[in-house]
Amino acid sequence: AALLGEFRVSKPYFRSLGRFVVREGSSLATPDIRSLAGKRLGFVSNTSHARFIETYYSRSALTPFATALEMQDALRTGQIDVAFGDAMQWAFWLNGTDARSCCAFLGKAFIHRDTFSRSLVFVGTKDKGNIIDALDAALDQLDSKAVTAGIFSRYLPSSIW
């Protein structure tokens, strides 16, 4: 709050997303709370994604891991039924050699502003507010012309949405 007294922020240019991932051939159709009740649900402990899972998916068999690599290996080898984490990290893992084509996204991306979907913004001093206004206008133009989506599709191995 004290910093916002001195600085202005632009519109968000990115929000991190959460995604569920399952093994190929899984019988799970959706990642809703009821469908995942009793399922072994992996996540990396002490993260913003962990707080989301622990808050909303307590009816699942929660399985915390120390690292994303441990969680990914557990999913790949069938030690857990489903895993949750950062959508961008999952996109790279799913399309990389470590996944061994084992797994796929389940459902669509999740946004949760109170935990893991913090907005990434540009920050500028208040006396240079015109720069933030220009950045906001540029971000609007990029979105309206689908340039932002094109950049993501060009540089990410698959859609994170």
mmCIF file of N, CA, C and O in Angstrom, residues 3 9 17 23 32 36 50 56 71 111 123 127 133 137 139-140 147 155-157 160:
data_model
loop_
_atom_site.group_PDB
_atom_site.id
_atom_site.type_symbol
_atom_site.label_atom_id
_atom_site.label_comp_id
_atom_site.label_asym_id
_atom_site.label_seq_id
_atom_site.Cartn_x
_atom_site.Cartn_y
_atom_site.Cartn_z
ATOM 1 N N LEU A 3 3.851 1.588 -1.260
ATOM 2 C CA LEU A 3 4.453 1.746 -2.587
ATOM 3 C C LEU A 3 3.475 2.339 -3.585
ATOM 4 O O LEU A 3 3.866 3.111 -4.460
ATOM 5 N N VAL A 9 0.531 1.557 -11.469
ATOM 6 C CA VAL A 9 0.679 0.269 -12.141
ATOM 7 C C VAL A 9 -0.199 0.236 -13.386
ATOM 8 O O VAL A 9 -1.250 0.861 -13.438
ATOM 9 N N LEU A 17 -1.921 -18.948 -14.237
ATOM 10 C CA LEU A 17 -3.076 -19.838 -14.237
ATOM 11 C C LEU A 17 -2.707 -21.155 -13.578
ATOM 12 O O LEU A 17 -1.555 -21.570 -13.600
ATOM 13 N N ARG A 23 -3.017 -38.608 -16.073
ATOM 14 C CA ARG A 23 -2.392 -39.546 -16.998
ATOM 15 C C ARG A 23 -3.317 -39.755 -18.198
ATOM 16 O O ARG A 23 -4.540 -39.697 -18.067
ATOM 17 N N ASP A 32 -13.721 -30.860 -11.171
ATOM 18 C CA ASP A 32 -14.534 -30.233 -10.138
ATOM 19 C C ASP A 32 -14.342 -30.947 -8.799
ATOM 20 O O ASP A 32 -13.844 -32.068 -8.729
ATOM 21 N N LEU A 36 -13.173 -35.031 -7.987
ATOM 22 C CA LEU A 36 -11.856 -35.330 -7.443
ATOM 23 C C LEU A 36 -11.892 -35.794 -5.984
ATOM 24 O O LEU A 36 -10.857 -36.117 -5.413
ATOM 25 N N ALA A 50 -0.747 -24.772 -3.541
ATOM 26 C CA ALA A 50 -1.071 -25.623 -2.395
ATOM 27 C C ALA A 50 -2.190 -25.003 -1.567
ATOM 28 O O ALA A 50 -3.121 -25.703 -1.152
ATOM 29 N N TYR A 56 -9.902 -25.728 -1.201
ATOM 30 C CA TYR A 56 -11.086 -26.127 -1.963
ATOM 31 C C TYR A 56 -11.203 -27.629 -2.241
ATOM 32 O O TYR A 56 -12.280 -28.105 -2.585
ATOM 33 N N MET A 71 6.480 -34.362 -7.912
ATOM 34 C CA MET A 71 5.057 -34.477 -8.218
ATOM 35 C C MET A 71 4.858 -34.993 -9.643
ATOM 36 O O MET A 71 4.036 -35.884 -9.879
ATOM 37 N N ILE A 111 -8.317 -19.582 -12.663
ATOM 38 C CA ILE A 111 -7.820 -18.298 -12.182
ATOM 39 C C ILE A 111 -8.350 -18.150 -10.764
ATOM 40 O O ILE A 111 -9.537 -18.344 -10.519
ATOM 41 N N VAL A 123 5.277 -1.122 -13.593
ATOM 42 C CA VAL A 123 5.233 -0.160 -12.495
ATOM 43 C C VAL A 123 6.037 1.070 -12.896
ATOM 44 O O VAL A 123 7.136 0.954 -13.435
ATOM 45 N N ASP A 127 4.909 10.543 -11.219
ATOM 46 C CA ASP A 127 5.222 11.717 -12.040
ATOM 47 C C ASP A 127 5.406 11.348 -13.511
ATOM 48 O O ASP A 127 5.437 12.217 -14.365
ATOM 49 N N ASP A 133 -0.092 5.257 -18.846
ATOM 50 C CA ASP A 133 -1.246 5.420 -19.741
ATOM 51 C C ASP A 133 -0.927 4.875 -21.133
ATOM 52 O O ASP A 133 -1.756 4.197 -21.754
ATOM 53 N N ALA A 137 -2.706 1.677 -23.081
ATOM 54 C CA ALA A 137 -3.259 1.785 -24.435
ATOM 55 C C ALA A 137 -2.625 0.736 -25.348
ATOM 56 O O ALA A 137 -3.320 0.094 -26.146
ATOM 57 N N LEU A 139 -1.309 -2.167 -24.442
ATOM 58 C CA LEU A 139 -1.813 -3.484 -24.051
ATOM 59 C C LEU A 139 -3.214 -3.722 -24.616
ATOM 60 O O LEU A 139 -3.524 -4.827 -25.083
ATOM 61 N N ASP A 140 -4.055 -2.692 -24.569
ATOM 62 C CA ASP A 140 -5.402 -2.808 -25.151
ATOM 63 C C ASP A 140 -5.337 -3.103 -26.652
ATOM 64 O O ASP A 140 -6.073 -3.943 -27.168
ATOM 65 N N VAL A 147 -2.645 -9.972 -30.832
ATOM 66 C CA VAL A 147 -1.189 -10.089 -30.869
ATOM 67 C C VAL A 147 -0.688 -10.840 -29.639
ATOM 68 O O VAL A 147 0.200 -11.698 -29.730
ATOM 69 N N TYR A 155 5.472 -18.922 -28.613
ATOM 70 C CA TYR A 155 6.574 -19.212 -27.701
ATOM 71 C C TYR A 155 6.276 -20.260 -26.642
ATOM 72 O O TYR A 155 7.181 -20.673 -25.928
ATOM 73 N N LEU A 156 5.048 -20.699 -26.524
ATOM 74 C CA LEU A 156 4.708 -21.769 -25.588
ATOM 75 C C LEU A 156 4.449 -23.045 -26.382
ATOM 76 O O LEU A 156 3.908 -22.997 -27.480
ATOM 77 N N PRO A 157 4.802 -24.186 -25.818
ATOM 78 C CA PRO A 157 4.645 -25.436 -26.565
ATOM 79 C C PRO A 157 3.196 -25.872 -26.758
ATOM 80 O O PRO A 157 2.910 -26.672 -27.638
ATOM 81 N N ILE A 160 -1.952 -22.695 -22.657
ATOM 82 C CA ILE A 160 -2.035 -22.795 -21.203
ATOM 83 C C ILE A 160 -3.452 -22.561 -20.713
ATOM 84 O O ILE A 160 -3.732 -22.668 -19.537
#
